[in-house]
Amino acid sequence: MRMRPSSIFALILVLLLGVDLVLVAQSLLPDQTGELNEVLTYELGLSDLCLSTEARYTRHLSISDTTAPFMDHPAALEHFPSGSFYGIVQ
Amino acid sequence: MSVDFQKQLNILDYGLASLWRRKTKNLSVILVFALVIFLLSSFQFLTGALTGFAEKTLRFAPEITVQHMVAGRQEQIPVAYGQTLKKIFGIRRVEPRVWGYHFSSVTGANITIWGLSSFAPSLQHTLLSGTMPSSETMGAVVLGQGVVRDLNLQGRRKFSLFRSDLTQKTFSVSGEFKPESELLTADLMLMSIADSRDFFKMSPEFATDLVVTVANPAEIDTIARKIADLLPGTRVVTRPQIQQTYNVVFGWRSGFGSVCLLTCLAAFIILAWDKASGMTPEEKREIGILKLLGWQTSDILAVRFYEGIAVSLLALILGCTLGYIHIVLFEGVLFRPLMFGWSVLTPHLNLTPVIHLTDILLITCFSILPYLAATVIPTWRAASVAPDSAMR
């Protein structure tokens, strides 16, 4: 028996949503690393995530000046690529 | 099965069969559409996961950090400021910190040197191997996984770094942080405060900054204001400010965020423009024939509506699934060059995005709605004319 186009379409959607369901179910597994990172933040007094280590103002975003990228010399422009990824902290 | 439902199912079948007749064109549209949604959803999932991680962990960030500013730059802060601060009612503890950066001229890596005055026993659980040194042990360090990769010690426990005056200081590896904490510790070299002071050649009268602990966390802002009044040459950073930072840095207002958003908008505008600027003569003829066969305008609109829904829904699910896989399984590999820039020490991103309904709604608003509007409106215009003129 030939399948209707709508049945084939529904099958494709169900397959894709099935993949999504497996991915989301995996993400809902208990997070073992949360407590570990909280202990580290508290005991070491950390203030920032370690993402970009190319410049001090991208390594420590929250305790750096917004003007830090422009302090290298008079009329300096920011030239580190990761600077474009992070928004401006007001 | 009701007659109405059967009718709608038949219209859906007709629409899907019609899409399949022009499969090359429609599959290309789905592919491009899915790629645009992939970009949008990847960025949304990545920034959402990072913001969530920051929110969870930075609840325990220092309550108040005091930095000394000279000529608009952060400089070493006199430790004696701590005594001045202790006069403020509500401050429980003031602790000087000595930390900074070491640039490795061999590998080009920036290592964060972190001095600690006391090592809490709970820190032992954060280690993959080795032990936490005591604050009296000189030269013992705990390394983040990024530093371990960078130093490439190959089983050796001792290594040396050059101070800024080119004298050498030898360290012994006491332990390594667990890889699960890389988002905090990848570039960290933890040592006693005496070691970091010795490494940076910092005088005992000075520190990098002061960390203030308050008795009542509800008073953080009030005490921060008092500190700023008492020590005018300082910058005071509070825990709420630190938390707020990570709510804004990953927003759509960042350079790359804007690029993602504008790219998607441009793609959809071009698509909508192409669709809205008119239908092909073949499409118009098809509408004419359908009307001659007795189809109502509403039926023709329903066909195009179902076609639009099928294309955009498939592209949406495909794009979002690929975006999720990109972040979770491939650690956002396409964004890494931009997010990390020229960083030599980079962490593994073991992120699990939490899917919020608002994220999906945002992506849907940018994808399905414009596409549906761009598909249905020209059809409505064409279907409103008489069948014979539509065929001509």
Short mmCIF file of C-alpha atoms in Angstrom, two decimals:
data_model
loop_
_atom_site.label_atom_id
_atom_site.label_comp_id
_atom_site.label_asym_id
_atom_site.label_seq_id
_atom_site.Cartn_x
_atom_site.Cartn_y
_atom_site.Cartn_z
CA MET A 1 0.00 0.00 0.00
CA ARG A 2 1.33 3.42 -0.96
CA MET A 3 1.73 5.90 1.91
CA ARG A 4 0.02 9.28 1.74
CA PRO A 5 2.38 12.28 1.48
CA SER A 6 1.04 13.57 4.79
CA SER A 7 1.93 10.25 6.48
CA ILE A 8 5.49 10.40 5.10
CA PHE A 9 5.79 13.99 6.30
CA ALA A 10 4.45 13.07 9.75
CA LEU A 11 6.95 10.20 9.91
CA ILE A 12 9.86 12.54 9.11
CA LEU A 13 8.67 14.98 11.80
CA VAL A 14 8.31 12.19 14.37
CA LEU A 15 11.82 10.93 13.58
CA LEU A 16 13.32 14.42 13.96
CA LEU A 17 11.39 15.09 17.16
CA GLY A 18 12.51 11.69 18.44
CA VAL A 19 16.14 12.74 17.98
CA ASP A 20 15.35 15.99 19.82
CA LEU A 21 13.69 14.09 22.63
CA VAL A 22 16.77 11.89 23.14
CA LEU A 23 19.03 14.97 23.17
CA VAL A 24 16.83 16.85 25.61
CA ALA A 25 16.46 13.77 27.86
CA GLN A 26 20.27 13.56 28.05
CA SER A 27 20.47 17.21 29.05
CA LEU A 28 18.02 16.58 31.90
CA LEU A 29 20.31 14.03 33.58
CA PRO A 30 21.48 15.22 37.02
CA ASP A 31 24.36 17.68 36.80
CA GLN A 32 27.31 16.37 38.82
CA THR A 33 29.57 19.33 38.09
CA GLY A 34 27.39 22.07 39.60
CA GLU A 35 28.53 21.59 43.18
CA LEU A 36 32.17 21.22 42.16
CA ASN A 37 32.13 24.56 40.34
CA GLU A 38 30.29 26.27 43.17
CA VAL A 39 32.93 25.12 45.68
CA LEU A 40 35.68 26.40 43.42
CA THR A 41 34.00 29.78 42.92
CA TYR A 42 33.42 30.23 46.64
CA GLU A 43 36.74 28.98 48.00
CA LEU A 44 38.97 30.60 45.37
CA GLY A 45 36.89 33.77 45.10
CA LEU A 46 36.56 33.48 41.33
CA SER A 47 34.62 36.17 39.53
CA ASP A 48 34.71 35.09 35.87
CA LEU A 49 34.39 32.20 33.47
CA CYS A 50 37.53 31.06 31.72
CA LEU A 51 36.53 31.50 28.07
CA SER A 52 38.89 33.77 26.20
CA THR A 53 42.38 34.04 27.67
CA GLU A 54 43.84 36.25 24.96
CA ALA A 55 43.49 39.54 26.89
CA ARG A 56 42.96 40.39 30.55
CA TYR A 57 39.73 42.22 29.82
CA THR A 58 38.24 39.22 28.02
CA ARG A 59 39.52 36.79 30.66
CA HIS A 60 38.09 38.77 33.54
CA LEU A 61 35.12 40.55 32.02
CA SER A 62 33.39 41.50 35.22
CA ILE A 63 36.31 43.13 37.02
CA SER A 64 37.89 44.89 34.05
CA ASP A 65 37.26 48.37 32.73
CA THR A 66 35.17 48.84 29.63
CA THR A 67 37.95 51.17 28.47
CA ALA A 68 40.67 48.53 29.00
CA PRO A 69 40.73 47.49 25.30
CA PHE A 70 41.67 51.04 24.31
CA MET A 71 44.45 51.61 26.83
CA ASP A 72 47.41 50.19 24.95
CA HIS A 73 48.40 53.51 23.46
CA PRO A 74 46.73 56.83 22.56
CA ALA A 75 43.97 56.34 19.95
CA ALA A 76 44.27 52.57 20.36
CA LEU A 77 41.56 50.42 18.86
CA GLU A 78 40.51 47.07 20.14
CA HIS A 79 42.10 44.34 18.08
CA PHE A 80 41.43 41.06 19.92
CA PRO A 81 38.91 38.95 17.97
CA SER A 82 37.01 37.73 21.02
CA GLY A 83 36.19 41.34 21.90
CA SER A 84 33.51 41.20 19.21
CA PHE A 85 31.84 38.18 20.80
CA TYR A 86 31.14 39.75 24.16
CA GLY A 87 28.64 42.56 24.58
CA ILE A 88 29.32 45.85 26.29
CA VAL A 89 29.12 45.80 30.08
CA GLN A 90 27.42 48.96 31.26
CA MET B 1 -12.97 10.82 10.44
CA SER B 2 -14.98 13.97 9.87
CA VAL B 3 -15.50 15.30 6.34
CA ASP B 4 -13.75 18.58 7.19
CA PHE B 5 -10.71 16.82 8.55
CA GLN B 6 -10.59 14.52 5.52
CA LYS B 7 -10.79 17.57 3.26
CA GLN B 8 -7.92 19.31 5.07
CA LEU B 9 -5.87 16.11 4.94
CA ASN B 10 -6.44 15.90 1.18
CA ILE B 11 -5.42 19.54 0.77
CA LEU B 12 -2.28 18.84 2.83
CA ASP B 13 -1.52 15.82 0.62
CA TYR B 14 -1.96 17.96 -2.48
CA GLY B 15 0.32 20.67 -1.04
CA LEU B 16 3.04 18.17 -0.07
CA ALA B 17 2.83 16.48 -3.48
CA SER B 18 3.08 19.91 -5.08
CA LEU B 19 6.22 20.63 -2.99
CA TRP B 20 7.70 17.29 -4.04
CA ARG B 21 7.07 18.09 -7.75
CA ARG B 22 9.47 21.06 -7.36
CA LYS B 23 11.75 19.16 -5.01
CA THR B 24 15.08 20.65 -6.12
CA LYS B 25 13.90 24.18 -5.48
CA ASN B 26 12.08 23.36 -2.26
CA LEU B 27 14.85 21.22 -0.80
CA SER B 28 17.30 24.06 -1.49
CA VAL B 29 14.96 26.48 0.30
CA ILE B 30 14.69 24.09 3.27
CA LEU B 31 18.47 23.68 3.37
CA VAL B 32 19.23 27.41 3.29
CA PHE B 33 16.39 28.10 5.69
CA ALA B 34 17.68 25.39 8.09
CA LEU B 35 21.22 26.80 7.90
CA VAL B 36 20.01 30.26 8.87
CA ILE B 37 18.01 28.80 11.78
CA PHE B 38 21.03 26.67 12.73
CA LEU B 39 23.13 29.83 13.07
CA LEU B 40 20.47 31.60 15.08
CA SER B 41 19.71 28.64 17.36
CA SER B 42 23.39 27.74 17.88
CA PHE B 43 24.10 31.25 19.10
CA GLN B 44 21.00 31.22 21.29
CA PHE B 45 21.80 27.79 22.79
CA LEU B 46 25.47 28.64 23.38
CA THR B 47 24.86 31.98 25.02
CA GLY B 48 21.93 30.55 27.00
CA ALA B 49 24.07 27.71 28.33
CA LEU B 50 26.94 30.05 29.24
CA THR B 51 24.60 32.51 30.94
CA GLY B 52 22.97 29.65 32.86
CA PHE B 53 26.36 28.32 33.95
CA ALA B 54 27.47 31.79 35.04
CA GLU B 55 24.22 32.36 36.93
CA LYS B 56 24.61 29.10 38.84
CA THR B 57 28.28 29.39 39.74
CA LEU B 58 28.76 33.12 40.21
CA ARG B 59 26.20 33.18 43.02
CA PHE B 60 29.29 32.39 45.09
CA ALA B 61 31.56 35.08 43.62
CA PRO B 62 33.22 37.54 46.05
CA GLU B 63 30.67 39.85 47.63
CA ILE B 64 32.75 43.00 47.16
CA THR B 65 36.04 43.44 45.30
CA VAL B 66 38.00 46.65 45.80
CA GLN B 67 40.51 47.71 43.16
CA HIS B 68 42.90 50.63 43.21
CA MET B 69 42.74 52.90 40.18
CA VAL B 70 45.60 55.14 39.08
CA ALA B 71 45.28 57.22 35.91
CA GLY B 72 42.32 55.13 34.84
CA ARG B 73 44.14 51.83 35.19
CA GLN B 74 44.00 49.18 37.84
CA GLU B 75 47.13 49.23 39.99
CA GLN B 76 48.29 47.44 43.13
CA ILE B 77 46.24 48.34 46.18
CA PRO B 78 47.88 49.16 49.53
CA VAL B 79 47.10 46.42 52.06
CA ALA B 80 46.66 49.19 54.68
CA TYR B 81 43.36 50.10 52.97
CA GLY B 82 42.03 46.95 54.61
CA GLN B 83 42.40 48.54 58.05
CA THR B 84 40.47 51.60 56.86
CA LEU B 85 37.69 49.38 55.52
CA LYS B 86 37.34 47.46 58.77
CA LYS B 87 35.97 50.67 60.33
CA ILE B 88 32.81 50.30 58.23
CA PHE B 89 30.08 48.65 60.24
CA GLY B 90 28.84 45.46 58.59
CA ILE B 91 32.14 44.33 57.08
CA ARG B 92 33.10 40.91 58.42
CA ARG B 93 36.42 40.31 56.73
CA VAL B 94 38.83 42.03 54.35
CA GLU B 95 41.26 39.80 52.55
CA PRO B 96 44.07 40.96 50.28
CA ARG B 97 44.53 38.90 47.12
CA VAL B 98 47.60 38.51 44.97
CA TRP B 99 46.91 37.29 41.48
CA GLY B 100 47.82 38.18 37.93
CA TYR B 101 48.85 36.88 34.55
CA HIS B 102 51.93 35.19 33.22
CA PHE B 103 52.60 35.28 29.50
CA SER B 104 54.51 32.25 28.31
CA SER B 105 56.80 33.43 25.55
CA VAL B 106 57.37 29.80 24.47
CA THR B 107 53.76 28.86 23.77
CA GLY B 108 52.14 32.29 23.72
CA ALA B 109 49.71 31.29 26.46
CA ASN B 110 48.37 33.60 29.16
CA ILE B 111 48.27 31.76 32.48
CA THR B 112 46.30 33.14 35.41
CA ILE B 113 48.40 32.90 38.56
CA TRP B 114 46.14 32.74 41.59
CA GLY B 115 47.46 33.12 45.14
CA LEU B 116 45.41 31.73 47.99
CA SER B 117 45.94 32.54 51.66
CA SER B 118 44.30 29.36 52.95
CA PHE B 119 43.29 26.14 51.23
CA ALA B 120 39.90 24.86 52.42
CA PRO B 121 39.58 21.06 52.83
CA SER B 122 36.57 21.05 50.46
CA LEU B 123 38.91 22.00 47.62
CA GLN B 124 40.41 18.50 47.72
CA HIS B 125 37.27 17.17 45.96
CA THR B 126 37.88 19.49 43.02
CA LEU B 127 41.11 17.71 42.12
CA LEU B 128 41.48 15.01 39.51
CA SER B 129 44.78 13.89 41.01
CA GLY B 130 47.23 14.96 43.70
CA THR B 131 46.56 16.98 46.81
CA MET B 132 45.89 20.59 47.69
CA PRO B 133 49.05 22.13 49.10
CA SER B 134 49.01 23.86 52.45
CA SER B 135 49.52 27.61 52.55
CA GLU B 136 52.98 27.04 54.08
CA THR B 137 54.22 24.77 51.27
CA MET B 138 56.42 26.86 49.01
CA GLY B 139 56.52 26.19 45.29
CA ALA B 140 53.59 23.75 45.19
CA VAL B 141 50.93 24.50 42.56
CA VAL B 142 47.63 23.08 41.37
CA LEU B 143 47.10 23.32 37.63
CA GLY B 144 44.02 23.70 35.47
CA GLN B 145 43.68 21.25 32.58
CA GLY B 146 44.47 23.94 30.00
CA VAL B 147 47.77 24.72 31.75
CA VAL B 148 48.56 21.00 31.96
CA ARG B 149 48.12 20.73 28.17
CA ASP B 150 50.15 23.87 27.59
CA LEU B 151 53.11 22.93 29.81
CA ASN B 152 53.22 19.42 28.32
CA LEU B 153 55.10 18.10 31.35
CA GLN B 154 54.96 14.43 30.24
CA GLY B 155 55.03 13.04 33.75
CA ARG B 156 57.52 15.53 35.21
CA ARG B 157 56.41 17.14 38.45
CA LYS B 158 58.72 20.16 38.40
CA PHE B 159 58.85 23.08 35.99
CA SER B 160 60.12 26.65 35.99
CA LEU B 161 58.67 29.96 34.93
CA PHE B 162 60.44 33.24 34.37
CA ARG B 163 59.54 36.19 36.53
CA SER B 164 59.24 39.59 34.86
CA ASP B 165 62.88 40.33 35.76
CA LEU B 166 63.88 37.07 33.97
CA THR B 167 64.86 35.23 37.14
CA GLN B 168 63.51 31.71 37.39
CA LYS B 169 61.09 30.28 39.89
CA THR B 170 60.64 26.54 40.17
CA PHE B 171 57.28 24.98 40.95
CA SER B 172 56.23 21.44 41.71
CA VAL B 173 52.86 20.12 40.60
CA SER B 174 50.81 19.21 43.63
CA GLY B 175 47.57 18.43 41.82
CA GLU B 176 45.36 18.98 38.79
CA PHE B 177 41.84 20.34 38.69
CA LYS B 178 39.11 18.09 37.34
CA PRO B 179 38.27 18.58 33.65
CA GLU B 180 34.63 19.26 34.62
CA SER B 181 35.74 22.60 36.06
CA GLU B 182 37.53 23.77 32.93
CA LEU B 183 35.10 26.63 32.40
CA LEU B 184 36.51 28.12 35.59
CA THR B 185 39.99 26.71 35.95
CA ALA B 186 41.43 25.90 32.50
CA ASP B 187 44.10 28.63 32.67
CA LEU B 188 44.53 28.65 36.44
CA MET B 189 47.75 28.01 38.35
CA LEU B 190 46.84 27.96 42.01
CA MET B 191 49.55 28.53 44.63
CA SER B 192 50.00 30.01 48.08
CA ILE B 193 49.76 33.77 48.39
CA ALA B 194 53.43 33.87 49.45
CA ASP B 195 54.39 32.12 46.22
CA SER B 196 52.36 34.44 44.01
CA ARG B 197 53.79 37.45 45.85
CA ASP B 198 57.28 36.07 45.28
CA PHE B 199 56.55 35.31 41.61
CA PHE B 200 55.20 38.79 40.87
CA LYS B 201 57.87 40.42 43.06
CA MET B 202 55.08 42.23 44.86
CA SER B 203 55.90 44.07 48.06
CA PRO B 204 54.05 42.84 51.23
CA GLU B 205 52.50 46.30 51.57
CA PHE B 206 50.55 45.81 48.36
CA ALA B 207 48.05 43.37 46.92
CA THR B 208 46.23 42.99 43.58
CA ASP B 209 42.85 43.73 45.12
CA LEU B 210 40.92 43.37 48.36
CA VAL B 211 37.98 41.05 48.82
CA VAL B 212 35.42 42.19 51.34
CA THR B 213 32.97 39.83 53.04
CA VAL B 214 29.93 41.44 54.61
CA ALA B 215 27.86 40.20 57.51
CA ASN B 216 24.53 40.66 55.77
CA PRO B 217 24.43 40.06 51.99
CA ALA B 218 21.41 42.37 51.73
CA GLU B 219 23.75 45.25 52.58
CA ILE B 220 26.28 44.64 49.80
CA ASP B 221 25.25 47.71 47.79
CA THR B 222 25.13 50.01 50.84
CA ILE B 223 28.56 48.91 52.04
CA ALA B 224 29.95 49.21 48.50
CA ARG B 225 28.78 52.83 48.40
CA LYS B 226 30.41 53.48 51.79
CA ILE B 227 33.69 51.99 50.55
CA ALA B 228 33.61 54.16 47.43
CA ASP B 229 33.05 57.23 49.63
CA LEU B 230 35.79 56.27 52.06
CA LEU B 231 38.37 55.37 49.39
CA PRO B 232 37.72 57.68 46.43
CA GLY B 233 40.53 56.32 44.25
CA THR B 234 39.10 52.83 44.16
CA ARG B 235 36.65 50.90 42.02
CA VAL B 236 34.22 48.72 43.92
CA VAL B 237 32.76 45.70 42.14
CA THR B 238 29.88 43.90 43.83
CA ARG B 239 28.59 40.36 43.41
CA PRO B 240 25.33 41.50 41.78
CA GLN B 241 27.41 43.49 39.25
CA ILE B 242 29.50 40.40 38.48
CA GLN B 243 26.34 38.34 37.96
CA GLN B 244 24.80 41.09 35.84
CA THR B 245 27.89 41.13 33.60
CA TYR B 246 27.21 37.63 32.35
CA ASN B 247 23.59 38.45 31.66
CA VAL B 248 24.58 41.17 29.21
CA VAL B 249 27.84 40.04 27.60
CA PHE B 250 26.20 37.17 25.73
CA GLY B 251 23.31 39.22 24.40
CA TRP B 252 22.30 40.07 20.84
CA ARG B 253 23.97 43.45 21.29
CA SER B 254 27.46 41.96 21.12
CA GLY B 255 29.20 42.36 17.77
CA PHE B 256 28.86 38.72 16.81
CA GLY B 257 25.31 38.49 18.17
CA SER B 258 24.31 41.41 15.96
CA VAL B 259 25.99 39.78 12.97
CA CYS B 260 24.01 36.55 13.56
CA LEU B 261 20.76 38.41 13.95
CA LEU B 262 21.33 40.71 10.98
CA THR B 263 22.39 37.77 8.78
CA CYS B 264 19.17 35.97 9.60
CA LEU B 265 17.09 39.08 9.10
CA ALA B 266 18.77 39.79 5.74
CA ALA B 267 18.21 36.18 4.63
CA PHE B 268 14.54 36.30 5.54
CA ILE B 269 14.05 39.72 3.95
CA ILE B 270 15.57 38.46 0.68
CA LEU B 271 13.38 35.35 0.85
CA ALA B 272 10.26 37.39 1.62
CA TRP B 273 11.12 39.88 -1.12
CA ASP B 274 11.56 37.08 -3.64
CA LYS B 275 8.26 35.51 -2.68
CA ALA B 276 6.28 38.72 -2.35
CA SER B 277 7.57 40.27 -5.56
CA GLY B 278 5.33 37.96 -7.52
CA MET B 279 4.56 34.40 -8.35
CA THR B 280 5.87 32.62 -11.41
CA PRO B 281 3.48 32.28 -14.39
CA GLU B 282 3.37 28.53 -13.72
CA GLU B 283 2.18 29.07 -10.17
CA LYS B 284 -0.45 31.54 -11.37
CA ARG B 285 -1.62 29.09 -14.03
CA GLU B 286 -1.89 26.35 -11.40
CA ILE B 287 -4.10 28.60 -9.28
CA GLY B 288 -6.25 29.40 -12.34
CA ILE B 289 -6.70 25.70 -13.13
CA LEU B 290 -7.60 24.90 -9.53
CA LYS B 291 -10.20 27.67 -9.50
CA LEU B 292 -11.63 26.42 -12.82
CA LEU B 293 -11.92 22.97 -11.28
CA GLY B 294 -14.06 24.46 -8.53
CA TRP B 295 -11.53 25.11 -5.75
CA GLN B 296 -12.41 28.00 -3.47
CA THR B 297 -9.95 30.81 -2.74
CA SER B 298 -9.79 29.57 0.85
CA ASP B 299 -8.76 26.08 -0.36
CA ILE B 300 -5.94 27.52 -2.47
CA LEU B 301 -4.80 29.62 0.48
CA ALA B 302 -4.91 26.50 2.64
CA VAL B 303 -2.65 24.65 0.16
CA ARG B 304 -0.07 27.43 0.23
CA PHE B 305 -0.41 27.73 4.01
CA TYR B 306 0.29 24.02 4.47
CA GLU B 307 3.21 24.24 2.04
CA GLY B 308 4.66 27.16 4.00
CA ILE B 309 4.12 25.37 7.31
CA ALA B 310 5.74 22.17 5.99
CA VAL B 311 8.82 23.96 4.64
CA SER B 312 9.33 26.24 7.63
CA LEU B 313 8.54 23.60 10.26
CA LEU B 314 10.96 21.13 8.72
CA ALA B 315 13.65 23.83 8.47
CA LEU B 316 12.96 24.95 12.06
CA ILE B 317 13.25 21.47 13.56
CA LEU B 318 16.24 20.57 11.41
CA GLY B 319 18.01 23.88 12.17
CA CYS B 320 17.36 23.70 15.93
CA THR B 321 18.42 20.04 16.15
CA LEU B 322 21.65 20.76 14.27
CA GLY B 323 22.21 23.83 16.46
CA TYR B 324 21.80 21.76 19.63
CA ILE B 325 24.11 19.02 18.32
CA HIS B 326 26.63 21.70 17.34
CA ILE B 327 26.79 23.03 20.90
CA VAL B 328 26.51 19.78 22.87
CA LEU B 329 28.47 17.28 20.78
CA PHE B 330 30.81 19.58 18.87
CA GLU B 331 31.35 22.16 21.66
CA GLY B 332 30.26 25.03 19.39
CA VAL B 333 33.20 24.40 17.07
CA LEU B 334 32.11 27.03 14.54
CA PHE B 335 32.04 29.77 17.19
CA ARG B 336 35.29 28.80 18.92
CA PRO B 337 37.65 30.82 16.69
CA LEU B 338 35.67 33.95 17.41
CA MET B 339 34.81 33.28 21.03
CA PHE B 340 38.39 32.40 22.00
CA GLY B 341 40.16 34.59 19.46
CA TRP B 342 43.92 34.19 19.70
CA SER B 343 43.73 32.43 23.07
CA VAL B 344 46.23 29.60 23.38
CA LEU B 345 44.67 28.16 26.52
CA THR B 346 41.10 27.25 25.71
CA PRO B 347 38.66 25.24 27.80
CA HIS B 348 36.57 22.31 26.62
CA LEU B 349 32.99 23.50 26.51
CA ASN B 350 31.01 20.78 28.23
CA LEU B 351 27.79 22.72 28.04
CA THR B 352 24.23 21.52 28.26
CA PRO B 353 21.85 24.13 26.92
CA VAL B 354 18.58 24.38 28.76
CA ILE B 355 15.88 24.88 26.16
CA HIS B 356 13.55 27.70 27.11
CA LEU B 357 10.22 28.19 25.39
CA THR B 358 11.18 31.81 24.80
CA ASP B 359 14.21 30.72 22.73
CA ILE B 360 12.03 28.56 20.50
CA LEU B 361 9.45 31.33 20.22
CA LEU B 362 12.15 33.84 19.26
CA ILE B 363 13.49 31.54 16.56
CA THR B 364 9.95 30.76 15.36
CA CYS B 365 9.11 34.45 15.11
CA PHE B 366 12.17 35.00 12.96
CA SER B 367 11.55 31.98 10.74
CA ILE B 368 8.05 30.58 10.39
CA LEU B 369 6.02 33.80 10.58
CA PRO B 370 7.88 35.78 7.85
CA TYR B 371 7.95 32.74 5.59
CA LEU B 372 4.22 32.10 6.01
CA ALA B 373 3.42 35.75 5.37
CA ALA B 374 5.67 35.76 2.31
CA THR B 375 3.97 32.61 0.95
CA VAL B 376 0.32 33.24 1.69
CA ILE B 377 -0.02 36.95 0.82
CA PRO B 378 1.03 36.68 -2.90
CA THR B 379 -1.19 33.58 -3.23
CA TRP B 380 -4.14 35.48 -1.80
CA ARG B 381 -3.53 38.24 -4.35
CA ALA B 382 -3.34 35.75 -7.23
CA ALA B 383 -6.28 33.69 -6.01
CA SER B 384 -8.54 36.73 -5.71
CA VAL B 385 -8.53 37.35 -9.49
CA ALA B 386 -10.81 35.57 -11.94
CA PRO B 387 -9.59 32.13 -13.11
CA ASP B 388 -9.37 33.07 -16.80
CA SER B 389 -7.20 36.14 -16.14
CA ALA B 390 -5.06 34.10 -13.73
CA MET B 391 -4.44 31.58 -16.54
CA ARG B 392 -3.63 34.31 -19.06
#
